[in-house]
């Protein structure tokens, strides 16, 4: 949990605030206590190695924070799909379809981990370490156990929650990457892949590929509701898009489906934290 | 199952709501049919124009250019799904496909109207892309399932690449976020259409197949506007230029 708490601090505004120097940020990490200080070491080293650039690092700090958050979420997804494929639970569908879908998604998530690690290292930053995940969420789920009759349903429900979270979380970090064209484009290219995944997992569960209002959908555990809160938003850039016409494209349902909403870094971390020991 | 009535909007062009816009459309229509419009007696066109192709609408640069570009793409998609829902394949399609295509129609029309509203709220009408671009879908057989679904897949995948490539051109964070809100829905669409088609081919990975998502990097496509406009050119009748976009 210490790492995610640390990330939580890192993504919250008081740390990334413009005007705070890297040194200030580092001393704030140090005050978080022993465990957090250990977790902060890689960042501390990165800060030291970038001292010379400190004066111009503020905008880039936001970008690095965004990439570290993305990496944490990708670790979570990559680990989840690898364990899912190892579990044999997916064979329960009898067609090989679920297994094929998870194989394809797993390949992408593992590639995203590598890409983000490489990108951070290219920037002179140390990629955050992989946390220890608990996909039982403290005993709520038992998704990799073939003796659990609900394992298959839980595997699919968790995948939906992770993918829909990923889409919203990347979107929430886009603003931090403005001005870093290559990073922004790569993040967008990951973001749309997460959306493809989300659509397919939802369809595998018998839902539509898109999110209606703030509905998590039938048979989704209530603990996943935070993934969907806010998706009912109809206001896009000051325009209530349900008022732009009076036919089927402008119902509240269609108007909410047509736009996915963001999660802030803090919101994404709170969701991921449910699955981190 | 939703019970709402689908009313597919008329394809006829709303004309003459603004004199200036009407003239702009006339110019476009004539340019599109290969005729040159002489406007020397029309004082609407006497103001200096640095545009090298004054008879053509240029999307513009910066946020305006990107929003006009997105508006053009959403018009294209909305027009396609309008024709799908007026076609015989859709009316006789299986329930699941019918619902998906109706949802896609709804979303794309909503996107189109969003861009129209956003552009007209934030920019002078003269620089906003006209609202009824003309498209040519004569290459699509709207009575044929595969023709419709393969075109839908192409348009959705193209939309994803277009938004992914345009993100870096957006200057205002709020617009970038909205583009992000839309592109992920386009990607959900693309995956759903691919999923339907993949199921029949026993290709359960087509929703994010290696043909569209790089299997080594796990990245979707991203293309500049010039590439996308070239690719979509076969469908676009009303000519416009994108001289200020890469």
Coordinates of C-alpha atoms in Angstrom, one line a residue:
Chain A
X1 CA 0.0 0.0 0.0
X2 CA 2.9 2.4 0.7
X3 CA 3.7 2.8 -3.0
X4 CA 0.2 3.7 -4.0
X5 CA -0.1 6.1 -1.1
X6 CA 3.1 7.6 -2.3
X7 CA 1.7 7.8 -5.8
X8 CA -1.4 9.4 -4.4
X9 CA 0.7 12.1 -2.8
X10 CA 2.6 12.4 -6.0
X11 CA -0.4 13.0 -8.2
X12 CA -2.2 15.3 -5.8
X13 CA -2.0 18.9 -6.6
X14 CA -0.1 20.1 -3.5
X15 CA 3.0 18.3 -4.7
X16 CA 2.9 19.0 -8.4
X17 CA 2.0 22.6 -7.9
X18 CA 3.9 25.0 -10.0
X19 CA 6.4 26.9 -7.9
X20 CA 7.4 24.0 -5.8
X21 CA 11.0 22.9 -6.6
X22 CA 12.1 19.4 -7.0
X23 CA 14.0 19.8 -3.7
X24 CA 10.8 20.9 -2.0
X25 CA 9.0 17.9 -3.4
X26 CA 11.7 15.6 -2.2
X27 CA 11.7 16.9 1.3
X28 CA 7.9 16.4 1.3
X29 CA 8.4 12.8 0.3
X30 CA 10.9 12.5 3.2
X31 CA 8.3 13.7 5.6
X32 CA 5.9 10.9 4.6
X33 CA 7.5 8.5 7.0
X34 CA 9.9 5.6 6.7
X35 CA 7.9 3.4 4.3
X36 CA 7.0 6.2 2.0
X37 CA 10.6 7.4 2.0
X38 CA 11.8 4.0 0.9
X39 CA 9.2 4.0 -1.9
X40 CA 10.3 7.5 -2.8
X41 CA 14.0 6.6 -3.3
X42 CA 13.8 6.0 -7.1
X43 CA 12.1 9.4 -7.5
X44 CA 14.7 10.9 -5.2
X45 CA 17.5 9.6 -7.4
X46 CA 15.8 10.9 -10.4
X47 CA 15.4 14.2 -8.8
X48 CA 19.1 14.3 -7.9
X49 CA 20.2 13.4 -11.4
X50 CA 18.1 16.1 -12.9
X51 CA 19.1 18.9 -10.6
X52 CA 20.7 20.8 -13.4
X53 CA 17.4 20.8 -15.2
X54 CA 15.4 21.6 -12.1
X55 CA 14.4 25.1 -13.2
X56 CA 12.7 23.8 -16.3
X57 CA 11.3 20.6 -15.0
X58 CA 7.9 21.7 -13.7
X59 CA 5.9 20.9 -16.8
X60 CA 7.8 17.8 -17.4
X61 CA 7.2 16.7 -13.8
X62 CA 3.5 16.6 -14.6
X63 CA 4.3 14.4 -17.6
X64 CA 6.5 12.1 -15.5
X65 CA 3.8 11.8 -12.9
X66 CA 1.3 10.9 -15.6
X67 CA 3.6 8.2 -17.0
X68 CA 4.3 6.7 -13.5
X69 CA 0.6 6.5 -12.8
X70 CA 0.0 4.9 -16.2
X71 CA 2.7 2.4 -15.5
X72 CA 1.2 1.4 -12.2
X73 CA -2.2 0.8 -13.9
X74 CA -0.5 -1.2 -16.7
X75 CA 1.3 -3.3 -14.1
X76 CA -2.0 -4.0 -12.6
X77 CA -3.6 -5.0 -15.9
X78 CA -0.6 -7.0 -17.1
X79 CA -0.4 -9.0 -13.9
X80 CA -4.1 -9.6 -13.9
X81 CA -4.3 -11.0 -17.4
X82 CA -1.2 -13.2 -17.0
X83 CA -2.7 -14.7 -13.8
X84 CA -6.0 -15.1 -15.6
X85 CA -4.5 -17.0 -18.5
X86 CA -2.5 -19.2 -16.1
X87 CA -5.6 -20.0 -14.0
X88 CA -7.5 -22.1 -16.7
X89 CA -10.7 -20.5 -15.4
X90 CA -11.3 -19.0 -18.9
X91 CA -11.6 -22.5 -20.4
X92 CA -15.0 -22.6 -18.8
X93 CA -16.6 -20.9 -21.8
X94 CA -15.9 -24.0 -23.8
X95 CA -15.2 -22.1 -27.1
X96 CA -11.8 -20.7 -26.6
X97 CA -13.1 -17.2 -27.2
X98 CA -12.5 -15.8 -23.8
X99 CA -9.0 -17.2 -23.7
X100 CA -8.2 -15.7 -27.2
X101 CA -9.5 -12.3 -26.1
X102 CA -7.5 -12.4 -22.9
X103 CA -4.4 -13.5 -24.8
X104 CA -4.6 -10.5 -27.1
X105 CA -5.3 -8.0 -24.2
X106 CA -2.5 -9.6 -22.2
X107 CA 0.0 -9.1 -25.0
X108 CA -1.0 -5.4 -25.3
X109 CA -0.8 -4.7 -21.5
X110 CA 2.6 -6.3 -21.2
X111 CA 3.8 -4.3 -24.2
X112 CA 2.4 -1.1 -22.5
X113 CA 4.4 -1.9 -19.4
X114 CA 7.6 -2.2 -21.4
X115 CA 6.9 0.9 -23.4
X116 CA 6.3 3.0 -20.4
X117 CA 9.3 1.7 -18.5
X118 CA 11.5 2.4 -21.6
X119 CA 10.0 5.9 -22.0
X120 CA 10.6 6.8 -18.4
X121 CA 14.2 5.6 -18.6
X122 CA 14.7 7.6 -21.8
X123 CA 13.6 10.6 -19.8
X124 CA 16.2 9.9 -17.2
X125 CA 13.5 8.8 -14.7
X126 CA 13.4 5.5 -12.8
X127 CA 10.2 3.6 -13.5
X128 CA 8.1 3.0 -10.4
X129 CA 8.4 -0.6 -9.1
X130 CA 5.6 -3.0 -9.6
X131 CA 3.4 -3.2 -6.5
X132 CA 2.2 -6.5 -5.1
X133 CA -1.3 -7.0 -6.3
X134 CA -4.2 -8.6 -4.5
X135 CA -6.9 -9.4 -7.0
X136 CA -9.1 -10.8 -4.2
X137 CA -9.5 -7.2 -3.1
X138 CA -9.1 -8.2 0.5
X139 CA -11.1 -11.5 0.1
X140 CA -14.0 -10.1 -1.9
X141 CA -13.1 -12.1 -5.1
X142 CA -11.4 -15.4 -5.8
X143 CA -11.1 -15.1 -9.6
X144 CA -8.2 -17.4 -10.4
X145 CA -9.6 -20.4 -8.5
X146 CA -11.1 -23.1 -10.7
X147 CA -12.9 -24.5 -7.6
X148 CA -14.8 -21.2 -7.2
X149 CA -18.0 -21.4 -9.3
X150 CA -18.0 -17.6 -9.6
X151 CA -14.4 -17.4 -10.8
X152 CA -15.2 -16.9 -14.5
X153 CA -17.8 -14.2 -13.8
X154 CA -15.4 -12.5 -11.5
X155 CA -12.6 -12.6 -14.0
X156 CA -14.7 -10.9 -16.6
X157 CA -16.1 -8.4 -14.1
X158 CA -12.7 -7.4 -12.9
X159 CA -11.4 -7.1 -16.5
X160 CA -14.3 -4.8 -17.3
X161 CA -13.6 -2.6 -14.3
X162 CA -9.8 -2.4 -15.1
X163 CA -10.4 -1.6 -18.8
X164 CA -13.1 1.0 -18.2
X165 CA -10.8 2.5 -15.5
X166 CA -7.8 2.5 -17.8
X167 CA -9.7 4.5 -20.4
X168 CA -10.8 7.1 -18.0
X169 CA -7.4 7.3 -16.2
X170 CA -5.4 7.9 -19.4
X171 CA -7.9 10.5 -20.5
X172 CA -7.5 12.3 -17.2
X173 CA -3.7 12.5 -17.7
X174 CA -3.9 13.9 -21.3
X175 CA -3.7 17.5 -20.1
X176 CA -0.5 16.9 -18.2
X177 CA 1.1 15.8 -21.5
X178 CA 0.2 18.9 -23.6
X179 CA 3.4 20.2 -25.1
X180 CA 5.1 16.8 -25.1
X181 CA 3.9 15.7 -28.5
X182 CA 5.5 12.3 -28.6
X183 CA 4.4 11.4 -25.1
X184 CA 0.9 12.7 -25.7
X185 CA 0.5 10.8 -28.9
X186 CA 1.8 7.5 -27.4
X187 CA -0.5 7.9 -24.5
X188 CA -3.5 8.5 -26.8
X189 CA -2.4 5.4 -28.8
X190 CA -2.5 3.4 -25.6
X191 CA -5.8 5.0 -24.5
X192 CA -7.7 3.9 -27.6
X193 CA -6.4 0.3 -27.2
X194 CA -7.7 0.3 -23.7
X195 CA -11.0 1.4 -25.1
X196 CA -11.0 -1.4 -27.7
X197 CA -10.3 -3.8 -24.8
X198 CA -13.1 -2.3 -22.7
X199 CA -15.6 -2.6 -25.5
X200 CA -14.8 -6.3 -26.1
X201 CA -14.8 -7.3 -22.5
X202 CA -18.1 -5.6 -22.0
X203 CA -19.5 -7.4 -25.0
X204 CA -18.2 -10.7 -23.8
X205 CA -20.2 -10.0 -20.6
X206 CA -23.3 -9.4 -22.7
X207 CA -23.3 -5.6 -22.3
X208 CA -22.9 -2.9 -24.9
X209 CA -19.4 -1.8 -25.7
X210 CA -20.1 1.7 -24.4
X211 CA -21.1 3.1 -21.0
X212 CA -24.7 4.3 -20.4
X213 CA -25.1 7.0 -17.8
X214 CA -23.3 5.9 -14.6
X215 CA -24.5 2.3 -15.0
X216 CA -21.9 -0.4 -14.1
X217 CA -24.1 -2.9 -15.7
X218 CA -25.8 -6.1 -14.5
X219 CA -23.8 -8.4 -12.3
X220 CA -21.0 -6.0 -11.7
X221 CA -19.9 -5.9 -8.1
X222 CA -21.0 -2.8 -6.2
X223 CA -17.3 -2.2 -5.3
X224 CA -16.7 -1.2 -9.0
X225 CA -19.3 1.6 -8.9
X226 CA -16.5 4.2 -8.5
X227 CA -15.4 3.2 -12.0
X228 CA -18.7 4.5 -13.4
X229 CA -19.5 7.5 -11.2
X230 CA -19.4 10.6 -13.3
X231 CA -20.0 8.9 -16.6
X232 CA -23.5 10.3 -16.6
X233 CA -22.1 13.7 -17.4
X234 CA -23.8 15.4 -20.3
X235 CA -21.9 18.7 -20.2
X236 CA -19.2 18.8 -22.8
X237 CA -17.2 22.1 -22.8
X238 CA -20.1 24.1 -21.4
X239 CA -22.7 22.5 -23.8
X240 CA -25.3 20.1 -22.6
X241 CA -25.1 17.7 -25.5
X242 CA -28.6 16.3 -24.8
X243 CA -30.0 19.7 -25.8
X244 CA -28.5 19.8 -29.3
X245 CA -31.5 18.1 -30.8
X246 CA -34.6 16.1 -29.8
X247 CA -34.3 12.8 -31.6
X248 CA -32.7 9.5 -30.6
X249 CA -29.1 10.8 -30.6
X250 CA -29.9 13.3 -27.9
X251 CA -31.5 11.2 -25.2
X252 CA -29.6 11.3 -21.9
X253 CA -28.6 7.7 -22.5
X254 CA -27.2 8.2 -26.0
X255 CA -25.6 11.5 -25.0
X256 CA -23.8 9.9 -22.1
X257 CA -22.7 6.9 -24.2
X258 CA -21.2 9.1 -26.9
X259 CA -18.5 10.6 -24.5
X260 CA -16.3 8.8 -22.0
X261 CA -15.4 10.8 -18.9
X262 CA -12.1 11.3 -17.2
X263 CA -10.9 10.1 -13.8
X264 CA -8.4 12.3 -12.0
X265 CA -5.1 10.8 -10.9
X266 CA -6.4 10.6 -7.3
X267 CA -9.6 8.8 -8.4
X268 CA -7.7 6.3 -10.5
X269 CA -5.3 5.6 -7.7
X270 CA -8.1 5.1 -5.2
X271 CA -9.6 2.4 -7.5
X272 CA -6.3 0.7 -8.1
X273 CA -5.6 0.8 -4.4
X274 CA -8.4 -1.7 -3.9
X275 CA -6.2 -4.3 -5.6
X276 CA -2.8 -3.4 -4.1
X277 CA -1.5 -5.1 -1.0
Chain B
X1 CA -34.5 -3.5 -25.5
X2 CA -35.2 0.2 -26.0
X3 CA -38.5 1.1 -27.4
X4 CA -37.7 4.5 -28.7
X5 CA -38.5 5.5 -32.2
X6 CA -35.6 6.1 -34.5
X7 CA -36.1 9.1 -36.7
X8 CA -33.4 9.4 -39.2
X9 CA -32.9 13.0 -40.2
X10 CA -33.4 14.3 -43.6
X11 CA -30.5 14.3 -45.9
X12 CA -31.5 17.5 -47.6
X13 CA -29.3 20.5 -47.1
X14 CA -30.4 23.3 -45.0
X15 CA -29.8 26.3 -47.2
X16 CA -29.8 30.0 -46.9
X17 CA -30.1 30.4 -43.2
X18 CA -27.3 32.9 -43.5
X19 CA -26.5 34.7 -46.6
X20 CA -22.8 34.5 -46.1
X21 CA -22.9 30.8 -45.4
X22 CA -25.1 30.2 -48.4
X23 CA -22.6 31.9 -50.6
X24 CA -19.8 29.9 -49.1
X25 CA -21.8 26.7 -49.8
X26 CA -22.5 27.8 -53.4
X27 CA -18.9 28.3 -53.9
X28 CA -18.1 24.9 -52.5
X29 CA -20.7 23.2 -54.6
X30 CA -19.6 24.8 -57.8
X31 CA -15.9 24.1 -57.0
X32 CA -16.9 20.5 -56.3
X33 CA -18.5 20.2 -59.7
X34 CA -15.4 21.6 -61.4
X35 CA -16.8 25.0 -62.3
X36 CA -15.1 28.2 -61.4
X37 CA -17.2 30.8 -59.7
X38 CA -16.6 34.3 -60.6
X39 CA -17.4 36.6 -57.7
X40 CA -16.1 39.9 -59.0
X41 CA -19.5 41.5 -58.7
X42 CA -20.2 40.2 -55.2
X43 CA -18.8 42.5 -52.5
X44 CA -18.8 39.6 -49.9
X45 CA -15.7 38.4 -51.6
X46 CA -13.8 41.7 -52.0
X47 CA -12.0 41.5 -48.7
X48 CA -8.3 40.5 -48.9
X49 CA -7.9 36.7 -48.7
X50 CA -4.5 35.2 -48.1
X51 CA -5.9 31.7 -48.9
X52 CA -4.1 30.4 -52.0
X53 CA -7.3 28.6 -53.1
X54 CA -9.9 31.3 -52.3
X55 CA -12.7 29.2 -53.8
X56 CA -12.1 26.4 -51.4
X57 CA -12.8 26.4 -47.7
X58 CA -9.7 25.9 -45.6
X59 CA -10.0 24.2 -42.2
X60 CA -7.7 26.7 -40.6
X61 CA -4.9 26.1 -38.1
X62 CA -4.6 25.6 -34.4
X63 CA -7.6 24.6 -32.4
X64 CA -9.9 26.0 -35.0
X65 CA -8.3 23.8 -37.7
X66 CA -8.5 20.7 -35.5
X67 CA -12.1 21.3 -34.5
X68 CA -13.1 21.9 -38.2
X69 CA -11.3 18.7 -39.1
X70 CA -13.1 16.7 -36.4
X71 CA -16.4 18.3 -37.5
X72 CA -15.7 17.1 -41.1
X73 CA -14.9 13.5 -39.9
X74 CA -18.0 13.4 -37.7
X75 CA -20.2 14.7 -40.6
X76 CA -18.7 11.8 -42.7
X77 CA -19.5 9.2 -40.0
X78 CA -22.9 10.6 -39.2
X79 CA -23.8 10.7 -42.9
X80 CA -22.7 7.1 -43.4
X81 CA -24.8 5.8 -40.5
X82 CA -27.7 7.8 -41.6
X83 CA -27.6 6.0 -44.9
X84 CA -27.1 2.7 -43.1
X85 CA -30.3 3.2 -41.1
X86 CA -32.1 4.1 -44.3
X87 CA -30.8 1.0 -46.0
X88 CA -32.3 -2.4 -46.4
X89 CA -29.5 -4.3 -44.7
X90 CA -30.1 -2.5 -41.4
X91 CA -33.9 -2.8 -41.5
X92 CA -33.6 -6.6 -41.8
X93 CA -30.5 -7.0 -39.6
X94 CA -30.3 -9.3 -36.6
X95 CA -31.3 -7.5 -33.4
X96 CA -27.8 -7.2 -32.0
X97 CA -26.3 -5.6 -35.1
X98 CA -29.3 -3.4 -35.5
X99 CA -28.9 -2.0 -32.0
X100 CA -25.1 -1.5 -32.4
X101 CA -25.5 0.4 -35.7
X102 CA -28.3 2.5 -34.2
X103 CA -26.1 3.4 -31.3
X104 CA -23.3 4.3 -33.6
X105 CA -25.6 6.5 -35.6
X106 CA -26.8 8.2 -32.4
X107 CA -23.3 8.8 -31.1
X108 CA -21.9 10.1 -34.4
X109 CA -24.8 12.5 -34.9
X110 CA -24.3 13.7 -31.3
X111 CA -20.6 14.3 -32.0
X112 CA -21.4 16.1 -35.2
X113 CA -23.8 18.5 -33.5
X114 CA -21.4 19.0 -30.6
X115 CA -18.7 20.2 -33.0
X116 CA -21.1 22.4 -34.8
X117 CA -22.2 24.0 -31.5
X118 CA -18.6 24.3 -30.2
X119 CA -17.3 25.9 -33.4
X120 CA -20.2 28.3 -33.7
X121 CA -20.0 29.3 -30.1
X122 CA -16.2 30.0 -30.2
X123 CA -15.5 31.1 -33.7
X124 CA -16.8 33.4 -36.3
X125 CA -19.2 31.8 -38.7
X126 CA -17.0 32.6 -41.7
X127 CA -14.3 30.2 -40.4
X128 CA -16.6 27.4 -39.4
X129 CA -16.8 24.4 -41.8
X130 CA -20.2 24.4 -43.5
X131 CA -22.7 22.1 -41.9
X132 CA -23.7 20.0 -44.8
X133 CA -20.7 18.6 -46.5
X134 CA -21.6 16.3 -49.4
X135 CA -20.4 12.7 -49.3
X136 CA -20.3 9.9 -51.9
X137 CA -21.0 6.4 -50.6
X138 CA -21.7 5.0 -54.0
X139 CA -19.0 2.4 -53.3
X140 CA -21.0 1.1 -50.4
X141 CA -23.9 -1.3 -50.9
X142 CA -26.3 -0.4 -48.1
X143 CA -28.3 -3.6 -48.8
X144 CA -25.2 -5.7 -48.2
X145 CA -24.1 -6.7 -44.7
X146 CA -20.5 -7.1 -45.4
X147 CA -20.3 -3.9 -47.4
X148 CA -21.8 -1.9 -44.5
X149 CA -19.8 -3.6 -41.7
X150 CA -16.5 -3.4 -43.5
X151 CA -17.1 0.3 -44.3
X152 CA -18.1 0.9 -40.7
X153 CA -14.9 -0.7 -39.5
X154 CA -12.8 1.4 -41.9
X155 CA -14.5 4.6 -40.8
X156 CA -14.2 3.8 -37.0
X157 CA -10.5 2.7 -37.3
X158 CA -9.8 5.8 -39.3
X159 CA -11.6 8.0 -36.7
X160 CA -9.4 6.6 -34.0
X161 CA -6.2 7.2 -36.0
X162 CA -7.4 10.7 -36.8
X163 CA -8.1 11.8 -33.2
X164 CA -4.9 10.1 -32.0
X165 CA -2.9 12.0 -34.5
X166 CA -4.6 15.3 -33.9
X167 CA -4.2 15.4 -30.2
X168 CA -0.8 17.0 -30.4
X169 CA -2.2 19.8 -32.6
X170 CA -4.7 20.9 -29.9
X171 CA -3.6 23.9 -27.9
X172 CA -6.3 24.2 -25.3
X173 CA -6.5 21.5 -22.6
X174 CA -10.3 21.5 -22.5
X175 CA -10.5 20.6 -26.2
X176 CA -7.9 17.9 -25.8
X177 CA -10.0 16.3 -23.1
X178 CA -13.1 16.4 -25.2
X179 CA -11.2 14.9 -28.1
X180 CA -10.1 12.2 -25.7
X181 CA -13.7 11.6 -24.6
X182 CA -14.8 11.1 -28.2
X183 CA -11.8 9.0 -29.4
X184 CA -12.3 6.3 -26.8
X185 CA -15.9 6.0 -27.9
X186 CA -14.8 5.7 -31.6
X187 CA -12.4 2.9 -30.4
X188 CA -15.2 1.2 -28.6
X189 CA -17.2 1.3 -31.8
X190 CA -14.3 0.0 -33.9
X191 CA -13.9 -2.9 -31.5
X192 CA -17.6 -3.8 -31.5
X193 CA -17.8 -3.8 -35.3
X194 CA -14.6 -5.8 -35.5
X195 CA -15.9 -8.2 -32.8
X196 CA -19.0 -9.0 -34.9
X197 CA -17.0 -9.6 -38.0
X198 CA -14.3 -11.5 -36.1
X199 CA -16.7 -13.9 -34.5
X200 CA -17.8 -15.1 -38.0
X201 CA -14.2 -15.7 -39.0
X202 CA -13.4 -17.5 -35.7
X203 CA -10.9 -14.7 -35.2
X204 CA -11.6 -13.7 -31.6
X205 CA -8.8 -11.3 -31.6
X206 CA -10.0 -9.0 -34.4
X207 CA -11.5 -6.4 -31.9
X208 CA -7.9 -5.3 -31.4
X209 CA -6.2 -7.3 -34.1
X210 CA -2.6 -7.2 -35.1
X211 CA -3.7 -5.4 -38.3
X212 CA -4.7 -2.3 -36.3
X213 CA -2.8 -2.5 -32.9
X214 CA 0.9 -3.0 -33.2
X215 CA 1.6 -6.3 -31.4
X216 CA 5.1 -5.3 -30.3
X217 CA 4.3 -1.9 -28.8
X218 CA 0.6 -2.3 -28.1
X219 CA -0.1 1.0 -29.8
X220 CA -3.1 1.9 -31.9
X221 CA -2.6 4.0 -35.0
X222 CA -2.1 7.8 -35.2
X223 CA -2.0 9.8 -38.4
X224 CA -1.8 13.4 -39.4
X225 CA -4.8 15.1 -40.9
X226 CA -3.2 15.1 -44.4
X227 CA -3.0 11.3 -44.4
X228 CA -6.6 10.9 -43.1
X229 CA -8.1 13.4 -45.5
X230 CA -6.3 11.6 -48.4
X231 CA -7.6 8.3 -47.1
X232 CA -11.2 9.5 -46.7
X233 CA -11.0 11.5 -50.0
X234 CA -12.9 8.9 -51.9
X235 CA -16.0 9.6 -49.7
X236 CA -15.7 13.4 -49.7
X237 CA -17.4 15.3 -52.5
X238 CA -17.3 18.8 -51.1
X239 CA -13.7 19.9 -51.5
X240 CA -11.9 21.7 -48.7
X241 CA -8.3 22.2 -47.9
X242 CA -6.2 21.7 -44.8
X243 CA -3.3 23.9 -45.7
X244 CA -2.6 24.9 -42.1
X245 CA -2.6 21.4 -40.7
X246 CA 0.2 18.8 -41.1

